[in-house]
CSV table of C-alpha atoms in Angstrom, one decimal:
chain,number,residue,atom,x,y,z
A,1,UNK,CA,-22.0,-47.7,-14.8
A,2,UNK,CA,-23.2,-48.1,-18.2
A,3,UNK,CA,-25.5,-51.0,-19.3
A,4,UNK,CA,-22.2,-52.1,-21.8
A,5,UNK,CA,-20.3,-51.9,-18.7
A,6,UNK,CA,-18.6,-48.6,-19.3
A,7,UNK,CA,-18.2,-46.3,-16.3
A,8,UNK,CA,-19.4,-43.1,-16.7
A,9,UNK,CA,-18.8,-39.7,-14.9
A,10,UNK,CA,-21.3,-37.0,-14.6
A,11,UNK,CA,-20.5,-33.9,-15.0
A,12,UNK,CA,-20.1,-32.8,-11.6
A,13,UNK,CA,-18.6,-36.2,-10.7
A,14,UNK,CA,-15.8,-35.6,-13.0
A,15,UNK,CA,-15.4,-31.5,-11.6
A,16,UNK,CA,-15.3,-32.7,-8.4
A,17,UNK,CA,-12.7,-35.4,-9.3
A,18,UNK,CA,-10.8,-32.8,-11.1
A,19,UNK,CA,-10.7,-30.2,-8.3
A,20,UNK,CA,-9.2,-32.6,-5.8
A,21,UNK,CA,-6.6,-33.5,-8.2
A,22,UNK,CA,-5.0,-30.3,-8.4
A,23,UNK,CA,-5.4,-29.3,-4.9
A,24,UNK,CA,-3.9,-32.3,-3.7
A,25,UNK,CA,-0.8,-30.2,-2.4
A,26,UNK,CA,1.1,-30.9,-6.1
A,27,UNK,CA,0.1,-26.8,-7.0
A,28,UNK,CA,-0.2,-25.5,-3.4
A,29,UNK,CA,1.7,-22.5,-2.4
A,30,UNK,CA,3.7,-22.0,-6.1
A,31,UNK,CA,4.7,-18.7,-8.0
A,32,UNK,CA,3.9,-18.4,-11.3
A,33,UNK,CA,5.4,-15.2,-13.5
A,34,UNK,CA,3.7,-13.7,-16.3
A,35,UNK,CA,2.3,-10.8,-17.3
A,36,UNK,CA,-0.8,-9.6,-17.0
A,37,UNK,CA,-3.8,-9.2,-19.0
A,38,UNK,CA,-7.8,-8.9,-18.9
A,39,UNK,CA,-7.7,-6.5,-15.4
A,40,UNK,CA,-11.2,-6.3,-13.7
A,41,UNK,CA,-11.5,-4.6,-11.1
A,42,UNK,CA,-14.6,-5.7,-9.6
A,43,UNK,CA,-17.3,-3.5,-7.6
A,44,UNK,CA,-16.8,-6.6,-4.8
A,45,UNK,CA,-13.5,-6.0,-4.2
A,46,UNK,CA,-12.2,-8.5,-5.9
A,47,UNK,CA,-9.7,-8.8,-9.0
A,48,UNK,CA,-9.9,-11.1,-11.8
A,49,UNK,CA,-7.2,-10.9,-14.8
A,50,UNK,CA,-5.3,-13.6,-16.8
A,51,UNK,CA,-1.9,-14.1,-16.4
A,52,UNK,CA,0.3,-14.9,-19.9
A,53,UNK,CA,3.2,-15.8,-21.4
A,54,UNK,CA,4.3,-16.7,-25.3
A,55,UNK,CA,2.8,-20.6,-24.9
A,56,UNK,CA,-0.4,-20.1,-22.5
A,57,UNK,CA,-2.6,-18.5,-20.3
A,58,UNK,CA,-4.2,-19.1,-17.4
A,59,UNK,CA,-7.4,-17.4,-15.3
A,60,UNK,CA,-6.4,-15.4,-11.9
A,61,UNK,CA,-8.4,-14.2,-9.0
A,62,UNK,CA,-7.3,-12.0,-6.5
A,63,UNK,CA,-10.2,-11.9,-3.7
A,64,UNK,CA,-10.9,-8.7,-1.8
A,65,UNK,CA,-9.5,-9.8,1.4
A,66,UNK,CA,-6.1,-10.0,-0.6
A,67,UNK,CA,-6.5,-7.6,-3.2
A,68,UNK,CA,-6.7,-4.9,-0.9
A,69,UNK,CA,-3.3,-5.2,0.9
A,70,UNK,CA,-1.7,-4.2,-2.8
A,71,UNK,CA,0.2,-1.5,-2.6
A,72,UNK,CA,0.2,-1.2,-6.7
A,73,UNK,CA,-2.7,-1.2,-9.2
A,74,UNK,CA,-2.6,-4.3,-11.6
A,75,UNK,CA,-2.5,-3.4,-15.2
A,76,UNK,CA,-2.5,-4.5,-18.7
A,77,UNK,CA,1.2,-5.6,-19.6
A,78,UNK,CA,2.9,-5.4,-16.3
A,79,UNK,CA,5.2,-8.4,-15.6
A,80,UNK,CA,4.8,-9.7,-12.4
A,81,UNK,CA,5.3,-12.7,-10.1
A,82,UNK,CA,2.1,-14.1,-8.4
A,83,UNK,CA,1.5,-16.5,-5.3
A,84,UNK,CA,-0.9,-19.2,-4.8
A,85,UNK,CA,-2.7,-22.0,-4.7
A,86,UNK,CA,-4.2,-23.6,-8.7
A,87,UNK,CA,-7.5,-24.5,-8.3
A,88,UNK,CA,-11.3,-25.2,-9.9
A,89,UNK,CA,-14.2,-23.5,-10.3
A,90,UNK,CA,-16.3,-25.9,-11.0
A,91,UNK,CA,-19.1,-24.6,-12.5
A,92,UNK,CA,-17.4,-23.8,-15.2
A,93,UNK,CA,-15.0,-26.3,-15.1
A,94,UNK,CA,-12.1,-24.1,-15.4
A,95,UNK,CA,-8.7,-24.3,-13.6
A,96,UNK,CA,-7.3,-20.6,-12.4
A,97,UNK,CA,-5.0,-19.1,-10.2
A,98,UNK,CA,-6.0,-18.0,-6.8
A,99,UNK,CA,-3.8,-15.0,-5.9
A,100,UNK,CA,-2.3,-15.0,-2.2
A,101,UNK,CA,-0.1,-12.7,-3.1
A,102,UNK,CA,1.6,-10.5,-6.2
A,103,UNK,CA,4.9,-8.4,-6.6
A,104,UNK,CA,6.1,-6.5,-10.1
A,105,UNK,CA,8.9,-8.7,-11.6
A,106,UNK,CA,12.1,-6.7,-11.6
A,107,UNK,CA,11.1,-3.9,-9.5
A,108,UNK,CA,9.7,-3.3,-5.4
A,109,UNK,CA,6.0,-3.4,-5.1
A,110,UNK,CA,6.4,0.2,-3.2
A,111,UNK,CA,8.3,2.3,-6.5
A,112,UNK,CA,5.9,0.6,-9.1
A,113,UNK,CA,2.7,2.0,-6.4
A,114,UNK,CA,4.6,5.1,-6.0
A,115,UNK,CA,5.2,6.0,-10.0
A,116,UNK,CA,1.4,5.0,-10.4
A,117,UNK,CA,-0.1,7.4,-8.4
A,118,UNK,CA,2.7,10.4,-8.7
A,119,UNK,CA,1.5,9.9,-12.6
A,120,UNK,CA,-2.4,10.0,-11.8
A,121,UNK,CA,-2.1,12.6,-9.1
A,122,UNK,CA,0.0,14.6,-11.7
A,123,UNK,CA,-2.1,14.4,-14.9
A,124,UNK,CA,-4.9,15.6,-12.3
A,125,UNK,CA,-2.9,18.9,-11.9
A,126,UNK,CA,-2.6,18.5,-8.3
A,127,UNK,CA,1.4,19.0,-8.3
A,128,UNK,CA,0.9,22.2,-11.2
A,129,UNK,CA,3.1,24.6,-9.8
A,130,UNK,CA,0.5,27.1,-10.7
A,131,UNK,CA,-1.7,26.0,-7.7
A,132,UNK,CA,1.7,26.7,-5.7
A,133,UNK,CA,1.3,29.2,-2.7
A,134,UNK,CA,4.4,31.1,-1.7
A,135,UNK,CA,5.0,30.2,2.0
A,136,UNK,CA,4.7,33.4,4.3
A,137,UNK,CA,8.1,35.1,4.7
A,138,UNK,CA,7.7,36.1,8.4
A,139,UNK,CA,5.6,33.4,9.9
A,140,UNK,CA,5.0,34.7,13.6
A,141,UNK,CA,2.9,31.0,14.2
A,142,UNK,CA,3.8,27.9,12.3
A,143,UNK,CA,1.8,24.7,12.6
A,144,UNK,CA,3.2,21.4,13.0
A,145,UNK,CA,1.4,18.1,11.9
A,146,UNK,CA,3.8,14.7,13.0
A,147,UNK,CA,4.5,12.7,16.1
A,148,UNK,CA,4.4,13.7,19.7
A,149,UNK,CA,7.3,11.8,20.2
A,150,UNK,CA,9.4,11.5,17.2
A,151,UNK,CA,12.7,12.9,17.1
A,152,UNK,CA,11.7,14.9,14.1
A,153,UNK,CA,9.2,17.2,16.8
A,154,UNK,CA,12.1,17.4,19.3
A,155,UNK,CA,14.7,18.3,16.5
A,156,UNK,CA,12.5,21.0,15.3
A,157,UNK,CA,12.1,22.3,18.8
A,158,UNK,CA,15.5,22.5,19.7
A,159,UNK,CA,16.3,24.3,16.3
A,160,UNK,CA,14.0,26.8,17.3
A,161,UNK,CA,14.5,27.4,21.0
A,162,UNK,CA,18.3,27.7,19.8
A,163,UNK,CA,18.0,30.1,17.4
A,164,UNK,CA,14.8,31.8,17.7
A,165,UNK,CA,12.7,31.1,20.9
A,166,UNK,CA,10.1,33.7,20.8
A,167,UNK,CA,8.6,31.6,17.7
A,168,UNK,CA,4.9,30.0,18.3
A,169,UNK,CA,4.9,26.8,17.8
A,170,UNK,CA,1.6,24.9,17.5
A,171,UNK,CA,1.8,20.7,17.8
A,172,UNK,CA,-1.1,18.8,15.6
A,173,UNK,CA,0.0,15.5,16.8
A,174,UNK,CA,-0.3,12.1,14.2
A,175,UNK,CA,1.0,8.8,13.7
A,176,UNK,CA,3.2,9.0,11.1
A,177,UNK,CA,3.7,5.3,10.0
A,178,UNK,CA,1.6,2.2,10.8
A,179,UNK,CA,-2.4,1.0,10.1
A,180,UNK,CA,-4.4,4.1,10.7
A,181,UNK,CA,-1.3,7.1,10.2
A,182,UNK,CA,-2.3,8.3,6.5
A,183,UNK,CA,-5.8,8.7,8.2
A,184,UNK,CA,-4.2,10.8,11.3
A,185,UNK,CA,-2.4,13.0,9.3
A,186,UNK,CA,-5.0,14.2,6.6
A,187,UNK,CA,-7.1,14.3,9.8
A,188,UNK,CA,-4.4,16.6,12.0
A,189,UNK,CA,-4.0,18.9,8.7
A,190,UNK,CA,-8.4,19.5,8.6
A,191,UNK,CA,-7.9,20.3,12.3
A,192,UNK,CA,-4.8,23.2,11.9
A,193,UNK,CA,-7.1,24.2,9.1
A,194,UNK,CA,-9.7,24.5,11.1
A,195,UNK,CA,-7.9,26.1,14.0
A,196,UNK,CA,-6.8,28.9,11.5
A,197,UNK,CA,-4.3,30.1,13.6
A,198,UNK,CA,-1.2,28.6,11.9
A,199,UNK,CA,0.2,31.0,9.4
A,200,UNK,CA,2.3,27.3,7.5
A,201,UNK,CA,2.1,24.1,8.3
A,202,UNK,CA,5.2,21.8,8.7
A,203,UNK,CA,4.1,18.3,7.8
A,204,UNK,CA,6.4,15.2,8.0
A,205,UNK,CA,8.4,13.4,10.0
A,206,UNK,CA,12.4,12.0,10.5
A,207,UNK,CA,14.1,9.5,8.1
A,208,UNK,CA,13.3,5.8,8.1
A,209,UNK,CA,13.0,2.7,5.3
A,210,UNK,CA,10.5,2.8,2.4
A,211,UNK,CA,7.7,1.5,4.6
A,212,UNK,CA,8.1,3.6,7.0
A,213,UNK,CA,7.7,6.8,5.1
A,214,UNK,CA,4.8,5.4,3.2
A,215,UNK,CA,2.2,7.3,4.9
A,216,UNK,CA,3.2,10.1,3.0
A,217,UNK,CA,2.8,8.3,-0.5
A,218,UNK,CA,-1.0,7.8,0.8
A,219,UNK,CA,-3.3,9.2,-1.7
A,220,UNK,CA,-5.5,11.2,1.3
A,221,UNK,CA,-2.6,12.5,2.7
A,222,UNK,CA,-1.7,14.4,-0.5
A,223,UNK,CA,-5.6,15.4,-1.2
A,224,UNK,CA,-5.1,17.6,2.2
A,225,UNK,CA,-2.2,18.9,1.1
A,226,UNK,CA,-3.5,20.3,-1.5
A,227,UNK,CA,-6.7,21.3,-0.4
A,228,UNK,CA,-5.4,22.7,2.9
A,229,UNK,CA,-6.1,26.7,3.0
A,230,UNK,CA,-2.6,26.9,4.7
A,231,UNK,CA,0.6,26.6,2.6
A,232,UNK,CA,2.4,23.4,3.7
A,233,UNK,CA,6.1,22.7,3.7
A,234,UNK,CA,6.4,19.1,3.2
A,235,UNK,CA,9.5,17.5,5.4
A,236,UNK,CA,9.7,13.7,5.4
A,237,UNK,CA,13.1,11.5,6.0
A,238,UNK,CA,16.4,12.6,4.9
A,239,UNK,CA,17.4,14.7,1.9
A,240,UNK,CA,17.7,11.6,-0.5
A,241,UNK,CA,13.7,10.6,0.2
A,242,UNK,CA,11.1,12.0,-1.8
A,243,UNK,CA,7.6,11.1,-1.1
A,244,UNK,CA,4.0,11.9,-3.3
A,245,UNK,CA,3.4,14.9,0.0
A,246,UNK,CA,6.7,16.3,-1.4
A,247,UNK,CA,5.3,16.9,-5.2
A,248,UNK,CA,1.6,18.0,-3.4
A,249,UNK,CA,2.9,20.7,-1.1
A,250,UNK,CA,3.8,24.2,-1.7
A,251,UNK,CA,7.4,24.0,-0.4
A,252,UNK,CA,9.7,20.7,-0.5
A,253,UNK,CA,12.7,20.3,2.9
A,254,UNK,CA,14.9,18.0,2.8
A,255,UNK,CA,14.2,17.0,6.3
A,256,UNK,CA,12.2,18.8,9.3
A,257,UNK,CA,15.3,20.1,10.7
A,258,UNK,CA,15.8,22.1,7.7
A,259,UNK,CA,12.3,23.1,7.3
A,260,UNK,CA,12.4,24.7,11.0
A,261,UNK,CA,15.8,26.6,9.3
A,262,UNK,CA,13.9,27.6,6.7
A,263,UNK,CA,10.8,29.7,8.3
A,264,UNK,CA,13.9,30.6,10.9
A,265,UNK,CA,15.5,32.6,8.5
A,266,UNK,CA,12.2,34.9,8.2
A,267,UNK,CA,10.0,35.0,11.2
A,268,UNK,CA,9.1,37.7,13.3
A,269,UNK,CA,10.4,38.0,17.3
A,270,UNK,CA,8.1,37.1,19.2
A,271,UNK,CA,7.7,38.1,22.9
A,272,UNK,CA,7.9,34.4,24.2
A,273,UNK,CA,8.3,30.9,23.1
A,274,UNK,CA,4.7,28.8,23.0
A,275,UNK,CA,4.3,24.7,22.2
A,276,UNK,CA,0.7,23.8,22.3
A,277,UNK,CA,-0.9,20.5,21.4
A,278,UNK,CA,-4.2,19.9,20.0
């Protein structure tokens, strides 16, 4: 209180006043559309940009715990719909944003991550068809790199016992969907490399929804494809799917079935049918 009798605030007084005003539940859990500006990308982990529109702007953060569960990179000028909570920081006495959650505005979070990196990935030169190897025209031992117990594995099996049984067959096993799978699989494609006895590689699994099949949209999973020293034949969901694995291997199926048809219609007879698992 002033010696007039005015009440004053301090600073921090006022901040502090401020901050419970607008987290009082008024600005809790809202979406807010914009588009976005000002993208840093910090060495933290976290993710600080301003969101826009024709009559204001207003400060964002999008902490590390949240930031890394996008599936898409944040960029200058993408529209987008963001989640949160409005709040203060109040050392500096500013209001922003804080980011639960963000989608594209118009288009699934999963295409708008999958154009991004089939761009970057392609301006790299990892799907030049130059770098293409031919795949092997009598394969006498072809790797495979997906489930142990998806139907894809048994589908391929049966195509081959059916019409050519004397055909090696060598089982890398992965999980092919899930927290962990894009790891399994690079991992399983290092190991038939460095088992070298695989002539190709079959690597894929059967049809399923966008999120299912995004293991094979994981940047690492396309890096071993295109490193590995054995050409792969890329064979994931049904003919209308296409995945970043397709572009990065050396031969696209439209499903595993049809890649086991493929090498079928130029191996070598064998002397008897072998299914080992590493």
């Amino acid at each position: 209180m002033g010696g007039d009798g005015r009440f004053i605030f301090t600073v921090g007084d006022l901040s502090r006043r401020l901050k419970r005003h607008l987290e009082d539940g008024t600005f809790t859990n809202i979406w807010v559309a914009g588009e976005v500006s000002n993208v840093t990308y910090h060495a933290s982990g976290h993710v600080y940009l301003t969101l826009k529109d024709e009559f204001a702007a207003i400060d964002c953060a999008l902490f590390r715990g949240k930031a890394t569960k996008l599936k898409f990179r944040l960029e200058k000028g993408q529209q987008v719909e963001a989640f949160g909570n409005v709040g203060m920081y109040e050392k500096r006495g500013s209001v922003q944003l804080l980011i639960d959650r963000v989608i594209p505005a118009g288009q699934g979070e999963l295409q708008v991550a999958f154009e991004q990196m089939k761009k970057r990935l392609e301006l790299e030169g990892l799907f030049d068809p130059a770098r293409k190897r031919p795949i092997p025209g009598h394969p006498a031992v072809v790797g495979i790199v997906t489930s142990p117990t998806g139907a894809a594995l048994f589908d391929m099996l049966r195509t081959t016992k059916v019409h050519f049984p004397r055909l090696t067959m060598l089982l890398y096993p992965a999980k092919v969907q899930g927290d962990g799978a894009a790891e399994e699989v690079a991992r399983a494609i290092a190991l038939a490399n460095a088992d070298g006895r695989a002539e190709v590689l079959i690597v894929g699994r059967g049809g399923g929804s966008a999120e299912d099949l995004w293991t094979f949209n994981e940047e690492r999973v396309a890096r071993a494809i295109a490193s590995s020293a054995i050409p792969v034949i890329s064979a994931v969901g049904h003919e209308v799917d296409y995945t970043i694995a397709d572009f990065a291997a050396d031969w696209r199926c439209a499903t595993p079935t049809a890649a086991a048809i493929r090498l079928l219609l130029f191996q070598n007879r064998r002397q008897r049918s072998e299914v080992n698992v590493f």
